[in-house]
CSV table of C-alpha atoms in Angstrom, one decimal:
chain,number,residue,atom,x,y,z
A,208,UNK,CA,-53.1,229.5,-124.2
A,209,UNK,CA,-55.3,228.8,-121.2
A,210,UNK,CA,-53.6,228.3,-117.7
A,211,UNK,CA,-54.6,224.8,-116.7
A,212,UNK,CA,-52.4,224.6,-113.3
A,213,UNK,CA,-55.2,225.8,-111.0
A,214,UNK,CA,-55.6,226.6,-107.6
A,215,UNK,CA,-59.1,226.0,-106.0
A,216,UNK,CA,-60.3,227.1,-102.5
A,217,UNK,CA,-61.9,224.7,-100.1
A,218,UNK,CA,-63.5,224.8,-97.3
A,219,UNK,CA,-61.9,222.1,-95.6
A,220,UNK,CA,-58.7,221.4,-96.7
A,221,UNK,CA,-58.0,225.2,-98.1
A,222,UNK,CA,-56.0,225.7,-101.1
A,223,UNK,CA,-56.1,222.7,-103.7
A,224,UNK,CA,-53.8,222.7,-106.7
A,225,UNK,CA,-54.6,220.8,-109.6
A,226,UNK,CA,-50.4,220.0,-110.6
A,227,UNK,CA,-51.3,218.4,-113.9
A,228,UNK,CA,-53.0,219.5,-117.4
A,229,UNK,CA,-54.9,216.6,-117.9
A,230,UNK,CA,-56.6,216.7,-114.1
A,231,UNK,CA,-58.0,219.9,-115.0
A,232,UNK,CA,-59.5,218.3,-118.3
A,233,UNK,CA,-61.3,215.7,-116.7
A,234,UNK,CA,-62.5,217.9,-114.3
A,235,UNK,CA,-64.1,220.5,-116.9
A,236,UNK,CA,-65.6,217.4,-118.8
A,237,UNK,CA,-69.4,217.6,-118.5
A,238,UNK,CA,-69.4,213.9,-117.1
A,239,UNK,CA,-67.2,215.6,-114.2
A,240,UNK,CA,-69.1,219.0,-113.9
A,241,UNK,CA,-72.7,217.0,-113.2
A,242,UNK,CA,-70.9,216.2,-109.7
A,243,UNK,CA,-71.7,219.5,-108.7
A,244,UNK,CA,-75.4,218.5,-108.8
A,245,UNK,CA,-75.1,215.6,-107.0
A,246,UNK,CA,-75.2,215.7,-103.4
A,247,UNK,CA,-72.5,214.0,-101.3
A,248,UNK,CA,-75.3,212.6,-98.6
A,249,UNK,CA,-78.4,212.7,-100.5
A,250,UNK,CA,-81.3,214.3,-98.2
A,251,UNK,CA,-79.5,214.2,-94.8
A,252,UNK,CA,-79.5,217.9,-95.4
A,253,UNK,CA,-83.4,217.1,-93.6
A,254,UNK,CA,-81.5,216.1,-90.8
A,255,UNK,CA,-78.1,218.5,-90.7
A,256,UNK,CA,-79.1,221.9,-93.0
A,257,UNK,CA,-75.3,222.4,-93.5
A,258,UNK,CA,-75.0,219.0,-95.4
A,259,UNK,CA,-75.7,220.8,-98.8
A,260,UNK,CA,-72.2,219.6,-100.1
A,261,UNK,CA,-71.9,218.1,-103.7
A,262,UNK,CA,-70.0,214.7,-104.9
A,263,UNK,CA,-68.0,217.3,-106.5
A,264,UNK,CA,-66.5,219.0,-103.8
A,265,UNK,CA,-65.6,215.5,-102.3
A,266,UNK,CA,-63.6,214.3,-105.8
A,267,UNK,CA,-61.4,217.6,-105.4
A,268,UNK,CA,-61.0,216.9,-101.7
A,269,UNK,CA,-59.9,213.3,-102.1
A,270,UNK,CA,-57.6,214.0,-105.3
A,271,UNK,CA,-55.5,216.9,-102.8
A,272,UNK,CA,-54.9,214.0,-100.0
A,273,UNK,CA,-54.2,211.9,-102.9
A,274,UNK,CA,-51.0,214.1,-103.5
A,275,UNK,CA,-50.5,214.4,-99.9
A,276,UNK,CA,-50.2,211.2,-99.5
A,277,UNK,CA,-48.3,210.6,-102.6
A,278,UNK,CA,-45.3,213.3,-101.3
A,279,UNK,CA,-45.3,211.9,-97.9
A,280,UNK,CA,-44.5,208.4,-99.3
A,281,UNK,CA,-41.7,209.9,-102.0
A,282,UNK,CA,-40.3,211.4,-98.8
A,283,UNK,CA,-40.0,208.3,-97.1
A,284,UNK,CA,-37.8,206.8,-99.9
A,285,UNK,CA,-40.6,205.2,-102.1
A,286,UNK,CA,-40.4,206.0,-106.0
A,287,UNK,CA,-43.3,207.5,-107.6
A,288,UNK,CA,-43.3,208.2,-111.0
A,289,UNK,CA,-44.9,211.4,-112.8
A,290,UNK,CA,-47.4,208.9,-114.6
A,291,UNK,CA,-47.8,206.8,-111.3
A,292,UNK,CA,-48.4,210.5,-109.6
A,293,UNK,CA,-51.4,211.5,-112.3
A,294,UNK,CA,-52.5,207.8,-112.5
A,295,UNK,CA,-53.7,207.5,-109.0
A,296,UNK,CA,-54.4,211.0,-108.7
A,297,UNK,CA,-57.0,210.8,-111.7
A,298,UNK,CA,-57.9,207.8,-110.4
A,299,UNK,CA,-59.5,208.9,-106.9
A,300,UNK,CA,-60.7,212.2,-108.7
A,301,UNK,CA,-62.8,209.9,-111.4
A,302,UNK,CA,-63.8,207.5,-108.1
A,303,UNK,CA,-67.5,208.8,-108.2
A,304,UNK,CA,-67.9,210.2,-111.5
A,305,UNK,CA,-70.8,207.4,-112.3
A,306,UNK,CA,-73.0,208.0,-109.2
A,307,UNK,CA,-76.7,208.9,-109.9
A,308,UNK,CA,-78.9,211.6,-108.2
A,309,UNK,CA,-79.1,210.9,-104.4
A,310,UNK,CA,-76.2,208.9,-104.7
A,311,UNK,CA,-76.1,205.6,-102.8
A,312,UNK,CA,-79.6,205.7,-102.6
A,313,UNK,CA,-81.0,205.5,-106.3
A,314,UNK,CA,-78.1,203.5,-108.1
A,315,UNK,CA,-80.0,200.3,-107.9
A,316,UNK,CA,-83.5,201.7,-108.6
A,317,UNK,CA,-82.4,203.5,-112.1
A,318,UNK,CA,-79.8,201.1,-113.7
A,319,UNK,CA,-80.8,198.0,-112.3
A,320,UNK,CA,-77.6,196.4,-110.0
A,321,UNK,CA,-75.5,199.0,-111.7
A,322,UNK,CA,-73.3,199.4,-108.4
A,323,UNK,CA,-71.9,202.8,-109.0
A,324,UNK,CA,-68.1,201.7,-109.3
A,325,UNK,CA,-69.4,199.6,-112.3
A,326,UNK,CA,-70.7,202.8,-114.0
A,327,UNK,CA,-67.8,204.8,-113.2
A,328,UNK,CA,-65.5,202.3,-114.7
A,329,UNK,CA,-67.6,202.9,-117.8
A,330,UNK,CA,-67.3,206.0,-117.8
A,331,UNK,CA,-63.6,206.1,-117.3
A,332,UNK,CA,-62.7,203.8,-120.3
A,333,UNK,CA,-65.2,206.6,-122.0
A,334,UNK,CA,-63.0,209.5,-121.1
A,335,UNK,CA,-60.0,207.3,-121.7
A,336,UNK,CA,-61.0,207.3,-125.5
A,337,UNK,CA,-61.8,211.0,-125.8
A,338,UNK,CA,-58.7,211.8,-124.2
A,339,UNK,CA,-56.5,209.3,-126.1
A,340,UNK,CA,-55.2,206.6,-123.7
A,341,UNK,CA,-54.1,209.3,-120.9
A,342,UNK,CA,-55.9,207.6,-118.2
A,343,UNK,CA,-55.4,204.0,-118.7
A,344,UNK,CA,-52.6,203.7,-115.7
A,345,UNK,CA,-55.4,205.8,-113.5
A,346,UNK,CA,-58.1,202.9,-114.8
A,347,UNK,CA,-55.7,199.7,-113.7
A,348,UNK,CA,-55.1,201.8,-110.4
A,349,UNK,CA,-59.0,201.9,-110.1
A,350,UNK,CA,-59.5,198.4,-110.7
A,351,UNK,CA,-56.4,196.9,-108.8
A,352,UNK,CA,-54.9,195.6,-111.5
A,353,UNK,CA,-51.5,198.4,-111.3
A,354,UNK,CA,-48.1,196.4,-110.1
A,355,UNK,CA,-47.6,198.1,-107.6
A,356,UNK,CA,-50.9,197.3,-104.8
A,357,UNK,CA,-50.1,200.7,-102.6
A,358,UNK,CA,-52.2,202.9,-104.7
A,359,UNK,CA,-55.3,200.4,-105.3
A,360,UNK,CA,-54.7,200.6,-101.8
A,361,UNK,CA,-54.9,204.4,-101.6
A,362,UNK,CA,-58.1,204.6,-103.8
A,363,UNK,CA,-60.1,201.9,-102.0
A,364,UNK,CA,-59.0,200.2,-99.0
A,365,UNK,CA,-60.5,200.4,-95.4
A,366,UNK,CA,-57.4,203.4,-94.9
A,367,UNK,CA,-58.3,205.1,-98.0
A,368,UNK,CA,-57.6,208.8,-99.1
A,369,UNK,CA,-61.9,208.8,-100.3
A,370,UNK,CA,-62.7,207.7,-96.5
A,371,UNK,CA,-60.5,210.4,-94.7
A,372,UNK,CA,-61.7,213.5,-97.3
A,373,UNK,CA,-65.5,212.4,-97.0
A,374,UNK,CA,-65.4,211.9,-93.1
A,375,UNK,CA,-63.9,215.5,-92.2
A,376,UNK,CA,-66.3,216.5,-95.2
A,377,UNK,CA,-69.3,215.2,-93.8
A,378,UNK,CA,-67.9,216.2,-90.4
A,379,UNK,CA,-67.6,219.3,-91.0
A,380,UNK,CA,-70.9,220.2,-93.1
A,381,UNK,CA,-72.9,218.6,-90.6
A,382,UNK,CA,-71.5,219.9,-87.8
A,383,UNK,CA,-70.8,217.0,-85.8
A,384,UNK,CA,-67.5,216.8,-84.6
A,385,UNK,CA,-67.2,213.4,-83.8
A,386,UNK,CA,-66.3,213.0,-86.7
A,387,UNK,CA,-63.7,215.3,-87.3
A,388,UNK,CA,-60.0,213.3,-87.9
A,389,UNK,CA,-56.4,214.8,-88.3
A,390,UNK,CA,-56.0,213.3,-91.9
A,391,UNK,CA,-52.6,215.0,-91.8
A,392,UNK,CA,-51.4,213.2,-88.8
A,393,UNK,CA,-52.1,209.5,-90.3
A,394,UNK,CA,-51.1,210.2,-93.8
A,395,UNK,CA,-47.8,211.3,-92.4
A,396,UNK,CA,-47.9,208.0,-91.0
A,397,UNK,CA,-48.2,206.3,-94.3
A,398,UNK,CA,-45.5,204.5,-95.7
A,399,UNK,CA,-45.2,201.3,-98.1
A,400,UNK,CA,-43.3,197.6,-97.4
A,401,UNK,CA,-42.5,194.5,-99.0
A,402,UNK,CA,-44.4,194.2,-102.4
A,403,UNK,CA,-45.7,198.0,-102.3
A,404,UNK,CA,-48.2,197.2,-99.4
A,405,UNK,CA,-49.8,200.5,-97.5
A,406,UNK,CA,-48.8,200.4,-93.8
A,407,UNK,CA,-48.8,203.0,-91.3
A,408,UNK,CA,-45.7,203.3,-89.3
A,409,UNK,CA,-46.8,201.8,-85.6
A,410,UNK,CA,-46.2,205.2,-83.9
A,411,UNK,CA,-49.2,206.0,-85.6
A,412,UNK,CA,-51.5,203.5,-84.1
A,413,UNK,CA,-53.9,205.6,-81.6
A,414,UNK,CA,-54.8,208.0,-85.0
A,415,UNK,CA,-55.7,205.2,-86.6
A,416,UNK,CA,-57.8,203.8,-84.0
A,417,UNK,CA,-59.4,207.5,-84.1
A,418,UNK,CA,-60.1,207.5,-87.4
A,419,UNK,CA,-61.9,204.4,-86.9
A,420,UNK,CA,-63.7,204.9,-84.1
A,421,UNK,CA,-65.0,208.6,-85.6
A,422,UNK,CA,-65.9,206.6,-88.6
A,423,UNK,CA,-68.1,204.5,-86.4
A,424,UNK,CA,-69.6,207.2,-84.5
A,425,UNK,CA,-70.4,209.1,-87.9
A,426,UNK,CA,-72.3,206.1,-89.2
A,427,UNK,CA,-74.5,206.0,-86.4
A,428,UNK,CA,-74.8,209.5,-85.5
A,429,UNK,CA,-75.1,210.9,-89.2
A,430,UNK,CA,-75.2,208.1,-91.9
A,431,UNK,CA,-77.5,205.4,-90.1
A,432,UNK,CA,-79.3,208.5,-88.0
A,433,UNK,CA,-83.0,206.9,-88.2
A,434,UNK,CA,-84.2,209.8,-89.8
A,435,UNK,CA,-81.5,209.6,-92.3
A,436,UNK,CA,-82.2,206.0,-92.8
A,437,UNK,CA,-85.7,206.7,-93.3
A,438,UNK,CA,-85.2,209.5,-96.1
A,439,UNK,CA,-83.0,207.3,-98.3
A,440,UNK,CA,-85.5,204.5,-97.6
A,441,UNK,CA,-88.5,207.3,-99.1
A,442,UNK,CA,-85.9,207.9,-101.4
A,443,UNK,CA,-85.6,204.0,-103.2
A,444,UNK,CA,-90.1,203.6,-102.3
A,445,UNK,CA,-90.6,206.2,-104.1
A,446,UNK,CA,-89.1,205.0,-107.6
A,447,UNK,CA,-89.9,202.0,-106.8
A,448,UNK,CA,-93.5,202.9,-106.8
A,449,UNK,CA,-92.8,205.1,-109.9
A,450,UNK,CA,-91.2,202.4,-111.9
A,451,UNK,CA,-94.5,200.0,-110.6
A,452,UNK,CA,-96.5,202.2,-111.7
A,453,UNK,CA,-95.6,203.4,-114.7
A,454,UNK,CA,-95.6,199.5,-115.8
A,455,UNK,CA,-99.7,199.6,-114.7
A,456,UNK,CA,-100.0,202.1,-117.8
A,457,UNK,CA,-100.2,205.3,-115.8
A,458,UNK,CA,-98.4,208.1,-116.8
A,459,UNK,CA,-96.1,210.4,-114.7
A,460,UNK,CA,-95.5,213.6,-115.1
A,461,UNK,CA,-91.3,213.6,-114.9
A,462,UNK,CA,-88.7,215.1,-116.9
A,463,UNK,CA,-87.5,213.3,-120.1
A,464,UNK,CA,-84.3,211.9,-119.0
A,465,UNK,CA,-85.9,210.2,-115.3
A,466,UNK,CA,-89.5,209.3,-117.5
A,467,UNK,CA,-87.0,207.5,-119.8
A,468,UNK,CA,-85.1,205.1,-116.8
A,469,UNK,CA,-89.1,204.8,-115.2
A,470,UNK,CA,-89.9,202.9,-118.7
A,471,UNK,CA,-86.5,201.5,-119.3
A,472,UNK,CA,-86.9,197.4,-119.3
A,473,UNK,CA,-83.9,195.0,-117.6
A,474,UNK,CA,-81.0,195.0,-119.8
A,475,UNK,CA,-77.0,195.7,-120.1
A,476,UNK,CA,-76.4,199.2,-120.4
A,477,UNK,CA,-76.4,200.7,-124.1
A,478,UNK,CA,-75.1,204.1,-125.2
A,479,UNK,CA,-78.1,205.8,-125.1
A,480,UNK,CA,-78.4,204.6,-121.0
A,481,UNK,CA,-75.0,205.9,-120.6
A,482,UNK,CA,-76.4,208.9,-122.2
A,483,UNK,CA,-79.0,209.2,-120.9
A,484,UNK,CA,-77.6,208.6,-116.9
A,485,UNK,CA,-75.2,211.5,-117.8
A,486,UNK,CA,-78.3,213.9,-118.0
A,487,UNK,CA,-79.6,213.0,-114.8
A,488,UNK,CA,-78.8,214.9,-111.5
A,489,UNK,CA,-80.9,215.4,-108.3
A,490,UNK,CA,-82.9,218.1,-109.6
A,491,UNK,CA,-84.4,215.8,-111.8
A,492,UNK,CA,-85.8,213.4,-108.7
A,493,UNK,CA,-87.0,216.8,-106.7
A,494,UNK,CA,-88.9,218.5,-109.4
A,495,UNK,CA,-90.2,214.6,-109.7
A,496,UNK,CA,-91.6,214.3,-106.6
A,497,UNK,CA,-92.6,217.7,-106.4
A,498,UNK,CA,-94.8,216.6,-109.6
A,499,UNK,CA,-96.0,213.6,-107.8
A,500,UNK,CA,-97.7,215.3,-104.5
A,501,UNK,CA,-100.5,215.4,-106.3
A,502,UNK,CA,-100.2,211.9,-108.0
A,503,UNK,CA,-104.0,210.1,-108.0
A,504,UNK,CA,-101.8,207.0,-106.3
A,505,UNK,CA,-101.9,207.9,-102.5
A,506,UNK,CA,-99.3,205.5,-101.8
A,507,UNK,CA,-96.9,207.7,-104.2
A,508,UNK,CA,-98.8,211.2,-102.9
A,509,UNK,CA,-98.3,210.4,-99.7
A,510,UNK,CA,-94.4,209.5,-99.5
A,511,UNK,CA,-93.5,212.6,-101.6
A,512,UNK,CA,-95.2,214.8,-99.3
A,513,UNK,CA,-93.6,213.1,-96.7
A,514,UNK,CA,-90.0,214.1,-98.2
A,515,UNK,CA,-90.8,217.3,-100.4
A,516,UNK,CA,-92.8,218.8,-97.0
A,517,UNK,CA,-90.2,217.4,-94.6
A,518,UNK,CA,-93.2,215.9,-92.6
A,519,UNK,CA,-91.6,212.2,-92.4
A,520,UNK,CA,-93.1,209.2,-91.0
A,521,UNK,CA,-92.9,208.2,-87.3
A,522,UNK,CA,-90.0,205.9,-86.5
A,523,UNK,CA,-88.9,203.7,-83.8
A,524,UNK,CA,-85.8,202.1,-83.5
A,525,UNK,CA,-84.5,199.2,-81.6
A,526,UNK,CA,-81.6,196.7,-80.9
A,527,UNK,CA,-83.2,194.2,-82.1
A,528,UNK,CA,-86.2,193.3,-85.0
A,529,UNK,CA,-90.1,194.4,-83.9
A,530,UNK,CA,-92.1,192.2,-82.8
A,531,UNK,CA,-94.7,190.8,-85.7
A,532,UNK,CA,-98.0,191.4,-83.7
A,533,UNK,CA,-96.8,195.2,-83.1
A,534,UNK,CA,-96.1,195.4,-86.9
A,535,UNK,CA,-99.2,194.4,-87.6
A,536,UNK,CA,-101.3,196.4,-85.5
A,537,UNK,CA,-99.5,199.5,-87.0
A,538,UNK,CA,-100.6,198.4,-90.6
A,539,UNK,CA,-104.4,197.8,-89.6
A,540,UNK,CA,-104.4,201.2,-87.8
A,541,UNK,CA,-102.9,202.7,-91.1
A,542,UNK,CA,-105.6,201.1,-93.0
A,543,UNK,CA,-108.2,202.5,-90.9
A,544,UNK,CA,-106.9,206.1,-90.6
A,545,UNK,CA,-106.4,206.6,-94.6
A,546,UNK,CA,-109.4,203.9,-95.4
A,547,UNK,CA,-106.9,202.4,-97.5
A,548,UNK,CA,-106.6,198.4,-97.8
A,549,UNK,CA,-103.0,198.2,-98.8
A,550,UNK,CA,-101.2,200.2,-95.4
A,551,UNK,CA,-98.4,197.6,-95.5
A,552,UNK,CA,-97.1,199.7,-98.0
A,553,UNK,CA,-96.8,202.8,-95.7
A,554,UNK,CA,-95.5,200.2,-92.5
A,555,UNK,CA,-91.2,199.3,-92.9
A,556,UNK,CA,-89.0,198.0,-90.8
A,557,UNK,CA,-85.5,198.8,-92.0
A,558,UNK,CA,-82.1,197.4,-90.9
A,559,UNK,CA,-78.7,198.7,-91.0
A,560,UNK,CA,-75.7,197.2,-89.5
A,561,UNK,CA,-72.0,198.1,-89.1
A,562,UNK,CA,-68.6,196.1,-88.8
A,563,UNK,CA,-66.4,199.0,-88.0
A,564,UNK,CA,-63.4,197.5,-88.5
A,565,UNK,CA,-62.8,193.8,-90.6
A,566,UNK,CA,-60.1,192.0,-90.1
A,567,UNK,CA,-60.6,190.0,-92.9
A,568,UNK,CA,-61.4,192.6,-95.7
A,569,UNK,CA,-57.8,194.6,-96.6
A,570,UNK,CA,-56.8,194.4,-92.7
A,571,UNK,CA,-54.5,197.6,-91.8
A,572,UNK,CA,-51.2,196.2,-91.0
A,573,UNK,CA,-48.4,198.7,-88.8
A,574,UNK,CA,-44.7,198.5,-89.6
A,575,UNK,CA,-42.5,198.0,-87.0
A,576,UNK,CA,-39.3,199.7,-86.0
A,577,UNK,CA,-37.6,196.4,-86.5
A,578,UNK,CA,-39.2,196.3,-90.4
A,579,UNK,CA,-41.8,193.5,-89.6
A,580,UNK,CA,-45.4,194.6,-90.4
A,581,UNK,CA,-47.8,193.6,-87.7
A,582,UNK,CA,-52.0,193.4,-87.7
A,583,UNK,CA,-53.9,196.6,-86.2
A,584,UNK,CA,-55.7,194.6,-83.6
A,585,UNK,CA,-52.5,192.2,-82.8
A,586,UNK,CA,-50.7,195.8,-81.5
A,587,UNK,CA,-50.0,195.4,-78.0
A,588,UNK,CA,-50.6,199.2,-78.1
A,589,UNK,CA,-54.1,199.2,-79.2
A,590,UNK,CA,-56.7,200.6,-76.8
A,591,UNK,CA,-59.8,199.9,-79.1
A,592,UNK,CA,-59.7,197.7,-82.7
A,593,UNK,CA,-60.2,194.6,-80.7
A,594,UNK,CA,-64.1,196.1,-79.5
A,595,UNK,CA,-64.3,197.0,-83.5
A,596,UNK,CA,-64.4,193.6,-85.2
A,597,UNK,CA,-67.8,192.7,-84.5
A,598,UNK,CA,-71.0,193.9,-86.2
A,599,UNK,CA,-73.6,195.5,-84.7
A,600,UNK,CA,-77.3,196.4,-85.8
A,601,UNK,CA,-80.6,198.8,-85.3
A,602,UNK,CA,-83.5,197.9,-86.4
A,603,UNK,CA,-85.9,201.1,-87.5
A,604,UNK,CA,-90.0,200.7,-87.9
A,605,UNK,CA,-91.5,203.5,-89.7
A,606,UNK,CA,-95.0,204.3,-89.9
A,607,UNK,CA,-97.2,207.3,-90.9
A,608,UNK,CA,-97.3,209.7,-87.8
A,609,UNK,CA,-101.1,210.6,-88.3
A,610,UNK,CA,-101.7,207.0,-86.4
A,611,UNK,CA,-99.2,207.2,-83.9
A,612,UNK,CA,-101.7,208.8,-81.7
A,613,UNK,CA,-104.0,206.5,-82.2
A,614,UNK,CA,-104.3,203.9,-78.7
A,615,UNK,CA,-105.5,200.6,-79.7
C-alpha cells in the first residue's frame, strides 16, 4: 500500500507535510500536476531571472501555512475539527488549480471573463465527483458559504494564508527583499472572536502594518515594475491579435489545444473547454509565439519578437496620463519608421493603480486585551494604515524603441 503521508522540501518554508490521504490525491491528479507548468508571475522572469517558480510550488506553500495557522488557532482554544482541518486545507491547496498559462494575464483572453476563481470552482465540484464528495466542506470554505467565516477568511481575505506564501515566494525568487515578511510572527498572532471572525491579537499590529506595507512595495517594485507591466500587456496583445486574426481567415501555426481556444466562439464553458483548458500550460503560448516571429502580420511579428528575443518596447512612465499630442507624435513616427499605416497598434498607454490597504473590503480588525475587536487604522498604535487607504496610480506609454531616437 502506497505511503501517502509525505514530506516535501521547499525552498522557503522547508519541510512541508502533506497530514492527510486525500491532500496527496488531489495533488497527484493531473488537473493539480499541470501547476507545475504554470508560472507563479508569468514573464517577470524578463525582469528578475530567479522568478522561474511555478503555481505549484505556491499551492504547497499556502496549504503548509494553512496548517500553521490552523494549529496556532486550536492552541488558542478555538475547535477545529479533522474535516474542518482538510476542508480548508484542500481548499487553499485547490485555490489556483483553474489558472491558465501566464496566469493572470491570459485568463480573460482564452475563456472569455472566465475569472480564474470561476474555473477553479469548476474544477473543484469536478474533483469533488471523482473523489466522491470528499471535498464538498473544502468547496463551501472556497466559496464562503462554511458556518463558520474564519476560514473563508483564511483562504481569501486581505490577511490571507495565499497572500503571505506568495509574497515571501515572490520575495524570495526575485530577490527583492522588500518583500520578505515574518509569516510566522503574524500567524502566531491569529486568533478568532465573536461569530468565528479572523483577528489578530493587537500586540501584533506593527507585523501587520509590515506585511502591508511589503505588499505595497512588491506591487510597485516587482508586480507593476513597468517592464513587468509591459510583458503581461505583450502578453494579452498578442492573443488578442491571434484571436483577430484567426477570425480574418488566416491560419496560425499553434499547437492543437491553444489553435482550438483561437477559434473557439463566445459561449458558457462545455466539457470539451474544460478539457481542453486542462491541456494547456505555458509552453503551449511560448512555442506559439515562437511560431509567430515569423507571422506575415508585422503587428503579431513584431510583438513576439519583442517577448521571445527579450528586446521589449520603450516605456515611459508617469504619475499621471500622457499628454495626447505626445501620444500622437509617437504613433506617426512609428508609422514612418516601419512604413506601416496602423502604428497605433504598436503605441499603449497602460495604467495600474493600488489601494494598499481597504477599509471597506474585509477590513482587518485587532482584538483587544479587554475582548473588544477594534479597526487596523482606528489603533492608536498604528504608525502607517492611515497613509494606506488611498489609491495611487502610474501611468506607462510604451512604444517601439527603434523610434525613440528619432527627434521630431
Amino acid at each position: 500500500m502506497q505511503n501517502k503521508l509525505k514530506i516535501i522540501n521547499d525552498p522557503v518554508h522547508g519541510f512541508i507535510r502533506i497530514p492527510h490521504e486525500i491532500l496527496f490525491d488531489v495533488i497527484e491528479h493531473p488537473y493539480f500536476q499541470r501547476l507545475r507548468r504554470i508560472g507563479q508571475t508569468g514573464l517577470l522572469n524578463l525582469i528578475f531571472p530567479g522568478a522561474t517558480h511555478t503555481r505549484f510550488h505556491h499551492a504547497l506553500g499556502a496549504m503548509h501555512l494553512m496548517f500553521t495557522a490552523l494549529e496556532t488557532l486550536r492552541q488558542k482554544g478555538v475547535k477545529i475539527t479533522e474535516e474542518e482541518e482538510k476542508g480548508a486545507m484542500l481548499a487553499i491547496l485547490m485555490h489556483d488549480i483553474g489558472h491558465g498559462p501566464f496566469s493572470h494575464a491570459l485568463e480573460n483572453m482564452l475563456m472569455d471573463d472566465w475569472h480564474h476563481e470561476k474555473l477553479s470552482l469548476l474544477l473543484m465540484n469536478k474533483l469533488n465527483e471523482e473523489f466522491g464528495g470528499q471535498l464538498s466542506v473544502a468547496i463551501e470554505m472556497f466559496q464562503g458559504k462554511y458556518h463558520r467565516k474564519f476560514f473563508n477568511q483564511l483562504i481569501s481575505s486581505q490577511l490571507d494564508v495565499d497572500r503571505l506564501d506568495y509574497l515571501n515566494r515572490d520575495s524570495f525568487f526575485t530577490g527583492v527583499s522588500e518583500g520578505n515578511i515574518n509569516t510566522q510572527r503574524i500567524i502566531s498572532m491569529m486568533n478568532v472572536c465573536g461569530e468565528g471572525e479572523l483577528v489578530i491579537d493587537a500586540k501584533g499590529v506593527y507585523s501587520i502594518e509590515n506585511f502591508l506595507t511589503a505588499r505595497m512595495f512588491m506591487y510597485w517594485q516587482v508586480y507593476y515594475h513597468k517592464t513587468s507591466a509591459l510583458a503581461e500587456f505583450l502578453l494579452v496583445k498578442i492573443l488578442e491579435r491571434a484571436k483577430y486574426l484567426v477570425s480574418q481567415g488566416m491560419d496560425l501555426p499553434a499547437g492543437e489545444n491553444l489553435k482550438y481556444f483561437l477559434h473557439r466562439a463566445k459561449s458558457s464553458a462545455t466539457d470539451e473547454d474544460i478539457y481542453r483548458f486542462n491541456q494547456l500550460d505555458d509552453n503551449d503560448i511560448i512555442h506559439a509565439m515562437k511560431s509567430w516571429q515569423t507571422s506575415d502580420d508585422f503587428i503579431l511579428s513584431y510583438w513576439c519578437q519583442c517577448v521571445i528575443q527579450r528586446n521589449l518596447p520603450k516605456t515611459i512612465i508617469s504619475t499621471r496620463p500622457f499628454d495626447r499630442e505626445f501620444v500622437e507624435e509617437k504613433i506617426k513616427n512609428t508609422n514612418e519608421f516601419f512604413g506601416i499605416d496602423n502604428g497605433k497598434e504598436l503605441v499603449h498607454e497602460i495604467k495600474r493603480k493600488l489601494l494598499p490597504y481597504d477599509t471597506e473590503k474585509q477590513p482587518i480588525y485587532l482584538l483587544q486585551k479587554d475582548g473588544k475587536k477594534i479597526r487596523l487604522e482606528e489603533s492608536q498604535d498604528q504608525l502607517l494604515s492611515g497613509l494606506m487607504v488611498h489609491k495611487t496610480a502610474r501611468y506607462i506609454l510604451t512604444f517601439p524603441r527603434d523610434i525613440s531616437q528619432i527627434i521630431s
